[in-house]
Short mmCIF file of C-alpha atoms in Angstrom, two decimals:
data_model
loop_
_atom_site.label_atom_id
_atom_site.label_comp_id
_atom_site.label_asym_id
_atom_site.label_seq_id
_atom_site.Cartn_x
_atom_site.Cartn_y
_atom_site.Cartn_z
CA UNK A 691 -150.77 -54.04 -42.77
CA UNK A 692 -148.20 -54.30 -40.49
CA UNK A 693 -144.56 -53.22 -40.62
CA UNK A 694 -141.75 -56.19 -40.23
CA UNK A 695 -139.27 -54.85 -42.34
CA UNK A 696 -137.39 -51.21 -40.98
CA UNK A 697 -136.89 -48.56 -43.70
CA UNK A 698 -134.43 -45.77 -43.19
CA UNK A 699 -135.07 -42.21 -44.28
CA UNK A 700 -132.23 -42.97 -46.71
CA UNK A 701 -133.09 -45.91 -48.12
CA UNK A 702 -137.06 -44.87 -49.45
CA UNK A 703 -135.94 -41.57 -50.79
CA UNK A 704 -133.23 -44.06 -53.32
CA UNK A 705 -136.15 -46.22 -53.67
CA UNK A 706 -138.39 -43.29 -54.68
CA UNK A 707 -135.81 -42.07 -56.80
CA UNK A 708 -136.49 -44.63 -59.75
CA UNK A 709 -140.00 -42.66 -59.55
CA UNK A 710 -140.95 -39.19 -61.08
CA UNK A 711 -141.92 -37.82 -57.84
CA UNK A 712 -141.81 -34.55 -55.52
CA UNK A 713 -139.40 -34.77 -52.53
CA UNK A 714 -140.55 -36.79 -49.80
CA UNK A 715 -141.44 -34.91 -46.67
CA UNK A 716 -142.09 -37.98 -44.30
CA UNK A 717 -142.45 -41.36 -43.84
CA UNK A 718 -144.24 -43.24 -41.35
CA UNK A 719 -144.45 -47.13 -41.01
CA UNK A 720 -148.28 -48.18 -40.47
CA UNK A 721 -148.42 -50.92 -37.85
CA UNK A 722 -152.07 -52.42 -37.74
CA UNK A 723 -152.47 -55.28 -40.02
CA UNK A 724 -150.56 -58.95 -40.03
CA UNK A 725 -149.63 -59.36 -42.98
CA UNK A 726 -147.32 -57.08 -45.18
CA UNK A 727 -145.00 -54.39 -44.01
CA UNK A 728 -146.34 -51.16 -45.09
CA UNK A 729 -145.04 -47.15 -44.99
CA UNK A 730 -147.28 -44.59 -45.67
CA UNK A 731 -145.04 -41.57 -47.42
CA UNK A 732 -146.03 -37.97 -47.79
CA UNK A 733 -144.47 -35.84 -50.08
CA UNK A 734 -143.58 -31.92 -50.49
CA UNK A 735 -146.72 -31.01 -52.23
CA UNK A 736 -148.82 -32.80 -49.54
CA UNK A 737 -149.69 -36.17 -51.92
CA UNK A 738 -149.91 -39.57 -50.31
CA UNK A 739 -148.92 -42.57 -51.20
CA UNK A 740 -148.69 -46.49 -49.85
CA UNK A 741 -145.45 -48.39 -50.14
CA UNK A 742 -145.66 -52.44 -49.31
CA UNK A 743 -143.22 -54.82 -49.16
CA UNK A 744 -144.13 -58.32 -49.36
CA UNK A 745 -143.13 -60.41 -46.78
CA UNK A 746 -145.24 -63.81 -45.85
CA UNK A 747 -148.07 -65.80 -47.77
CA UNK A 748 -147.81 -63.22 -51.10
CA UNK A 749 -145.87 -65.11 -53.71
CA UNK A 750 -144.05 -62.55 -55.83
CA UNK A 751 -144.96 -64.12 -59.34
CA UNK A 752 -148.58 -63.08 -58.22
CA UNK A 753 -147.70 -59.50 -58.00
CA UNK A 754 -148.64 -58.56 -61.32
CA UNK A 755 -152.16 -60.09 -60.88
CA UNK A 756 -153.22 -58.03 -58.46
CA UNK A 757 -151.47 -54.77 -59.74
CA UNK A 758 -153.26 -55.42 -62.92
CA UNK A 759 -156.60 -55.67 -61.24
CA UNK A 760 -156.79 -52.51 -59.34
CA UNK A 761 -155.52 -50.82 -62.64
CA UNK A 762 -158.21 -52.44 -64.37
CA UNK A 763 -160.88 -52.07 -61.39
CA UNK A 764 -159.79 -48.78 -61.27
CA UNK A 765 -160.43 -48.04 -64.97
CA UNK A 766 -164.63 -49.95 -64.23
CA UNK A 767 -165.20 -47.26 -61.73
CA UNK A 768 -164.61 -48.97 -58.53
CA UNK A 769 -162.61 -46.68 -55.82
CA UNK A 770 -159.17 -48.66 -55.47
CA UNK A 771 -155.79 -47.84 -55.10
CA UNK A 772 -154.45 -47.14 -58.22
CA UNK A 773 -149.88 -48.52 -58.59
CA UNK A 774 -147.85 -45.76 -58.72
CA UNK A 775 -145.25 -46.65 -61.80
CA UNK A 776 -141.34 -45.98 -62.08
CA UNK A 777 -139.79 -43.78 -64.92
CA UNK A 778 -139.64 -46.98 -66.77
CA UNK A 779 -143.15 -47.54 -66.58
CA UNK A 780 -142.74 -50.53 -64.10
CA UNK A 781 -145.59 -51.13 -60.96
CA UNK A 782 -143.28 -53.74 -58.86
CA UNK A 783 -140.14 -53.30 -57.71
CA UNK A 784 -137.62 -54.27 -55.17
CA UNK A 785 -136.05 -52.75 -51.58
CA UNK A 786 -134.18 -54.27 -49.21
CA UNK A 787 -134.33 -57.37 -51.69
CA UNK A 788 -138.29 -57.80 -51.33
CA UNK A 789 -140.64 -56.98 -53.79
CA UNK A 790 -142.43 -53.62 -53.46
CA UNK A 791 -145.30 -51.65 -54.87
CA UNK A 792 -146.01 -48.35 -54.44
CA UNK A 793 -149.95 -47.86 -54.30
CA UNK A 794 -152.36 -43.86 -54.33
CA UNK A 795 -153.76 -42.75 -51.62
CA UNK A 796 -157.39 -43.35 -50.60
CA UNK A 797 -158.89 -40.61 -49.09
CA UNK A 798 -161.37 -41.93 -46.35
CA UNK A 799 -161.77 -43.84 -42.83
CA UNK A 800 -162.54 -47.55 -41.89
CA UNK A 801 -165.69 -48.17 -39.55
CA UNK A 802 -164.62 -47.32 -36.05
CA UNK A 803 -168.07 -48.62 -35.24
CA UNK A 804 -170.32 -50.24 -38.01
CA UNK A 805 -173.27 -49.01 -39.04
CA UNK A 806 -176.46 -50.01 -41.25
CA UNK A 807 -175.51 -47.59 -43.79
CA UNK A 808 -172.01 -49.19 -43.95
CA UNK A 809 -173.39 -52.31 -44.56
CA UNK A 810 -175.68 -51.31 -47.61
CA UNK A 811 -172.55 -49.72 -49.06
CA UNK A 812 -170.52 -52.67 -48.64
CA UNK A 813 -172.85 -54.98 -50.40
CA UNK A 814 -173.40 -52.66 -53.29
CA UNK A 815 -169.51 -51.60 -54.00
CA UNK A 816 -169.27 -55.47 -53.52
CA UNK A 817 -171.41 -56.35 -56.14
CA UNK A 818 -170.17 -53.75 -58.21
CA UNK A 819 -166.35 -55.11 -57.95
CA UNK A 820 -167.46 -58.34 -58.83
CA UNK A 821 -169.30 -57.20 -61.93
CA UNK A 822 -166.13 -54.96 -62.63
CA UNK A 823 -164.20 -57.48 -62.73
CA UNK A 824 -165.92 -60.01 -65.04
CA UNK A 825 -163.66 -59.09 -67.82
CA UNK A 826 -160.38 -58.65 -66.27
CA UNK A 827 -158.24 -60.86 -68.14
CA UNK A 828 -155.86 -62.57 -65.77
CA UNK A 829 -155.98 -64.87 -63.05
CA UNK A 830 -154.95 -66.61 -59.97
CA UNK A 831 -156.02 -69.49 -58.11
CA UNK A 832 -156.79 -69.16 -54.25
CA UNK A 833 -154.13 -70.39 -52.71
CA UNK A 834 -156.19 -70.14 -49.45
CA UNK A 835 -159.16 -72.44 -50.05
CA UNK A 836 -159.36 -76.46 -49.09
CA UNK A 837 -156.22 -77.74 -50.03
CA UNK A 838 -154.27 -74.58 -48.51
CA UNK A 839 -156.06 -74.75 -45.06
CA UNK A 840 -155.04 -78.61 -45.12
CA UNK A 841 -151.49 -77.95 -45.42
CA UNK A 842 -151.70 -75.00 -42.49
CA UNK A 843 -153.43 -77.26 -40.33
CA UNK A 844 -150.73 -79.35 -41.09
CA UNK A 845 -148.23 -77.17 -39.97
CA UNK A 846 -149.99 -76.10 -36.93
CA UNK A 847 -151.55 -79.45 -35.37
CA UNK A 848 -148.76 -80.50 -33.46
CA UNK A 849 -149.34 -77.41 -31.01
CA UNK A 850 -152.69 -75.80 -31.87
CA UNK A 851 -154.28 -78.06 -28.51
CA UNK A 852 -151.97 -75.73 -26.74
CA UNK A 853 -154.53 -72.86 -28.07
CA UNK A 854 -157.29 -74.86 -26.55
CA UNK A 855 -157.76 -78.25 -25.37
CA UNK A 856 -158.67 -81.29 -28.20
CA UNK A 857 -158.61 -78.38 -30.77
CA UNK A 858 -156.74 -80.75 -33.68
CA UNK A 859 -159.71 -83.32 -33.44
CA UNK A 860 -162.13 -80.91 -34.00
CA UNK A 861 -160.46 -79.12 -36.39
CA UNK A 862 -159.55 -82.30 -37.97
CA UNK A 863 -163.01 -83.48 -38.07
CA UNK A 864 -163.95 -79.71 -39.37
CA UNK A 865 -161.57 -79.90 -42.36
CA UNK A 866 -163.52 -83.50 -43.84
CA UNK A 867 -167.02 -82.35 -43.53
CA UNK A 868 -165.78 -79.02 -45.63
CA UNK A 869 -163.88 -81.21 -47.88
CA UNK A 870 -167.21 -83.52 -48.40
CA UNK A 871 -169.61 -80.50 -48.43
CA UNK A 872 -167.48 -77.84 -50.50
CA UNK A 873 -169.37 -76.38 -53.55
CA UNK A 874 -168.75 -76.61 -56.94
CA UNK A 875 -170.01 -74.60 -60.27
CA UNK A 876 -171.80 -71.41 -58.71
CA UNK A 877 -170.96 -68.53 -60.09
CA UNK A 878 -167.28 -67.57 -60.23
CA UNK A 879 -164.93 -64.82 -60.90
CA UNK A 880 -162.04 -62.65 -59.27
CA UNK A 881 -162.82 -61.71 -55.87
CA UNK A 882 -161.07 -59.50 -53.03
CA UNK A 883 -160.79 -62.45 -49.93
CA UNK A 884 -160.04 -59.90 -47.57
CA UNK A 885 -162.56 -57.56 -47.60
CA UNK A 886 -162.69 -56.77 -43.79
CA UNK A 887 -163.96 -53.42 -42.13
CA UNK A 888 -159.63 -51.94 -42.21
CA UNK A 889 -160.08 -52.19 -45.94
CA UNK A 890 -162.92 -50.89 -47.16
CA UNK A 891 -162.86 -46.80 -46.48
CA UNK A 892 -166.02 -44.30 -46.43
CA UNK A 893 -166.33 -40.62 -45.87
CA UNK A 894 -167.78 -38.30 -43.46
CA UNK A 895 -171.47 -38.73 -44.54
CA UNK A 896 -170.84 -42.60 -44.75
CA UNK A 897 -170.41 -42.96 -48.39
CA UNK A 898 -167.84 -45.65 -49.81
CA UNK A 899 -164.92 -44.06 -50.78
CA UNK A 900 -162.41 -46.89 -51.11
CA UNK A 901 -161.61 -50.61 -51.06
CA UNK A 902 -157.52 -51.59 -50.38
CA UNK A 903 -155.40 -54.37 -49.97
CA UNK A 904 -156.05 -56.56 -53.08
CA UNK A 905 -152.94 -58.82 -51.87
CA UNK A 906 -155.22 -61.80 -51.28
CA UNK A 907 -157.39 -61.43 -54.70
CA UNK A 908 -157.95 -64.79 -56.17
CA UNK A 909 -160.58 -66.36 -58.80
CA UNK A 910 -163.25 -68.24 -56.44
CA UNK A 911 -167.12 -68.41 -55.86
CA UNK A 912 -168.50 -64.93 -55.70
CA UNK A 913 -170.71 -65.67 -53.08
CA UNK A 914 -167.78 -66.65 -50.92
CA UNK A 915 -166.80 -63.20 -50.75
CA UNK A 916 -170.40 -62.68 -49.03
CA UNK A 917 -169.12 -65.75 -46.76
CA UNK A 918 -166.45 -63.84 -45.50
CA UNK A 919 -168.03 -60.64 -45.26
CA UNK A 920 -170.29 -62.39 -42.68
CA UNK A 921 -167.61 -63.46 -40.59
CA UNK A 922 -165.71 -60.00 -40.87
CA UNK A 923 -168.52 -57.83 -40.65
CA UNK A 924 -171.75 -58.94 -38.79
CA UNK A 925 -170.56 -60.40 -34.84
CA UNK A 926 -170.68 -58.05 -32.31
CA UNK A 927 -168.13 -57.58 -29.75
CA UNK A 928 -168.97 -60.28 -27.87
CA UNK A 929 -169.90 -62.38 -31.25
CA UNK A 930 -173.51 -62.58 -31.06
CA UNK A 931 -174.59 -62.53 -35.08
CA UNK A 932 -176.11 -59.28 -36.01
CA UNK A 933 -178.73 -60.15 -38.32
CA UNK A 934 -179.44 -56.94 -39.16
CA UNK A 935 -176.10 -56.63 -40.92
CA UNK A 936 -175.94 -59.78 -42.88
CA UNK A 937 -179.51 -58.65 -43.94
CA UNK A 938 -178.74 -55.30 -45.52
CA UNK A 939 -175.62 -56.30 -47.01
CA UNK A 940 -177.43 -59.45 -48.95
CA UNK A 941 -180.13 -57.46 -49.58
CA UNK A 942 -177.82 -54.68 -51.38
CA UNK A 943 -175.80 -57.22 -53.19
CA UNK A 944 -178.36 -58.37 -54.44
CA UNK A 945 -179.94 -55.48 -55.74
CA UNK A 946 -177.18 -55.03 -58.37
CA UNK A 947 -175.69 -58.90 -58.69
CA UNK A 948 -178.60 -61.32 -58.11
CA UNK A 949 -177.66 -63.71 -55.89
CA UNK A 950 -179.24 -67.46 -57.02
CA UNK A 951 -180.92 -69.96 -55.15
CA UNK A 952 -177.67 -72.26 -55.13
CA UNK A 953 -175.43 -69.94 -53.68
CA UNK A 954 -177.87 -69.09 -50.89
CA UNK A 955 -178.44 -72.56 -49.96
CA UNK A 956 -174.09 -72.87 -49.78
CA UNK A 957 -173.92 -69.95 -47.64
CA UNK A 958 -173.93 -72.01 -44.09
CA UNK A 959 -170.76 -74.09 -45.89
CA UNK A 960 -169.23 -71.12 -47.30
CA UNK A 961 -169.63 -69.15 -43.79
CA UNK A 962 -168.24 -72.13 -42.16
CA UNK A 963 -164.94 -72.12 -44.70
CA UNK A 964 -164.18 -68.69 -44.48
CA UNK A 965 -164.23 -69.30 -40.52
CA UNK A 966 -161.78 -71.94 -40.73
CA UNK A 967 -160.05 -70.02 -43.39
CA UNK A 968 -159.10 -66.65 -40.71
CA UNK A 969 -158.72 -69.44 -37.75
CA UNK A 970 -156.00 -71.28 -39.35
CA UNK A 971 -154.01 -67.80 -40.32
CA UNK A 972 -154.15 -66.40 -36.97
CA UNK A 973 -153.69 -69.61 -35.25
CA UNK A 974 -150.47 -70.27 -37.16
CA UNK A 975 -149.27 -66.51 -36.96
CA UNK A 976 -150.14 -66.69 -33.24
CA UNK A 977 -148.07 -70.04 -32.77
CA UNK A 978 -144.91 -69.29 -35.19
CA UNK A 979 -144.95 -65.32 -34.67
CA UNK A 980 -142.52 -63.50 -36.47
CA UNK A 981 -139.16 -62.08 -34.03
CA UNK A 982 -138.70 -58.76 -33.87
CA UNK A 983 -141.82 -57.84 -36.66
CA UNK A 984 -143.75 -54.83 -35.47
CA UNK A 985 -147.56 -56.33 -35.06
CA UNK A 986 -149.45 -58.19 -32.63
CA UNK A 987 -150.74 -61.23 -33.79
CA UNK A 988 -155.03 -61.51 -33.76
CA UNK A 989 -156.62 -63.73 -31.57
CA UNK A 990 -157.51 -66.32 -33.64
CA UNK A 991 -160.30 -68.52 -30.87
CA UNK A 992 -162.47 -65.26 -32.67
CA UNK A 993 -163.14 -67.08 -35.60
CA UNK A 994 -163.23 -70.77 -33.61
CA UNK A 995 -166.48 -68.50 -32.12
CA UNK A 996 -167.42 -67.76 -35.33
CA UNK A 997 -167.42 -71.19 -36.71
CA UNK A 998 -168.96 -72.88 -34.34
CA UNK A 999 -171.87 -69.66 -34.75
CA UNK A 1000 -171.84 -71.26 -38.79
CA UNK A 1001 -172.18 -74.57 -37.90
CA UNK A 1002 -175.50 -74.20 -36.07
CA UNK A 1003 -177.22 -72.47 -39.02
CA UNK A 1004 -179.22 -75.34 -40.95
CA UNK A 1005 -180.88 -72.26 -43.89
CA UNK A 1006 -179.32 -69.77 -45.40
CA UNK A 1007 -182.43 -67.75 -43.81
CA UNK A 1008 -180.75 -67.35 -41.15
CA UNK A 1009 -178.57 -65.14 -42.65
CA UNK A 1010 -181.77 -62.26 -43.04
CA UNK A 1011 -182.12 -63.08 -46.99
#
């Protein structure tokens, strides 16, 4: 989330009025994030909602993908935003000539500072979405897997040494072992891609209360999602891999979606993809940032630390399951 388009007063409330809606009270644009430019509104009778605008690797013919998924995830049980429709019963729409939805409200906090508990929630709710989504009937491609991190690292090699020194011929040499090594026919289905700690939500006591931003929500290996969860979710500050984590959240996936034999043994691979997956984002939003846009682009030598972490793992045991 991030805000790089500006919204006047003026021009949400004739955006909101193609909705049947109380008055809005206030609207505030929420700046952490990198990707989207999002407002959150309140309204007279104290109800919340999300707007987004879509402004950088979201192609707009994928919009109704992912609004169809949290209506159907929504409809399974799982605690997602929910698209708020117009009069005419349409979830996507358009301001300031970029496409929009209009999401509910999530009641709920991310992590300030993880915990185990977090961790076993994650895994289950995790499990749970997959399962959820089994029979959604749609879907997408990820446009952020091998072929899409070749053509950012093409875009970026020309300047990511200035990032750190002989960076393009490691990356370069990164990119063909993942290429060679890359797994094919586990398990598949439509996962969330994103699912770090600022989108997933839980309540005072700890308990799950919400998952957001399905923008990135693509058909891939299920047990990539755990491969990304282990980047987002179990370094420490100072990216020393907390075991302990990776351990509870396996262990809690597993408990309601077996995990098999062949996608433990691609974990390491997978771990190493989704790495090079967040480094190649960042390192291209850090290079090319946007002028004027309202968000400070992520460190992206983080998930260099990361990868490097991956590549030393030689069993999946090492991940505590």
């Amino acid at each position: 989330m991030a805000v790089y388009t500006e919204l006047s007063e003026s021009e949400i409330k004739a955006f909101l009025a193609m909705y049947d809606l109380p008055p809005l009270a206030a609207a505030e644009g929420i700046r952490a994030g990198v990707e989207n430019t999002n407002y959150l509104l309140t309204f007279a009778d104290g109800s919340k909602r999300i707007l987004t605008l879509f402004e950088k690797r979201v192609a707009e013919a994928d919009l109704p993908f992912f609004a169809g998924l949290m209506q159907h995830l929504a409809s399974q049980g799982i605690p997602c935003p929910m698209p708020v429709t117009t009069k005419e019963g349409a979830a996507i729409e358009r301001i300031k000539n970029k496409p929009a939805v209009m999401v509910t409200f999530l009641q709920g906090k991310g992590a300030s500072v993880i915990q185990n508990i977090h961790m076993s929630e994650l895994g289950a709710h995790m499990a749970k979405m997959h399962l959820a989504a089994q029979n959604y009937g749609c879907a997408r491609a990820n446009a952020l897997s091998l072929k899409g991190w070749k053509t950012l690292f093409a875009k970026i090699v020309s300047r990511v040494d200035t990032i750190l020194p002989d960076l393009a011929s490691e990356l370069t040499t990164e990119l063909q072992v993942l290429e060679a090594s890359w797994p094919k026919e586990l398990p598949s289905g439509v996962i969330h891609a994103d699912l770090f700690p600022d989108n997933v939500f839980y309540d005072d006591a700890d308990k799950l209360t919400g998952i957001i931003d399905f923008y990135f929500a693509c058909n891939d290996m299920l047990v990539y999602e755990l491969a990304i969860c282990l980047n987002a979710w179990c370094f420490e500050k100072r990216y020393e891999f907390n075991i302990t984590r990776a351990k509870l959240m396996l262990r809690a996936y597993h408990s309601v979606r077996p995990i098999s034999e062949a996608e433990l043994e691609a974990l390491p691979v997978l771990a190493r993809g989704a790495a090079l997956r967040f480094f190649l984002t960042r390192a291209h939003d850090w290079l090319f940032p946007v002028e004027g846009a309202q968000v400070t682009p992520k460190d992206p030598l983080e998930y260099l630390k990361k990868l490097r972490f991956h590549r030393s793992i030689t069993h999946h045991s090492q991940y505590g399951l």
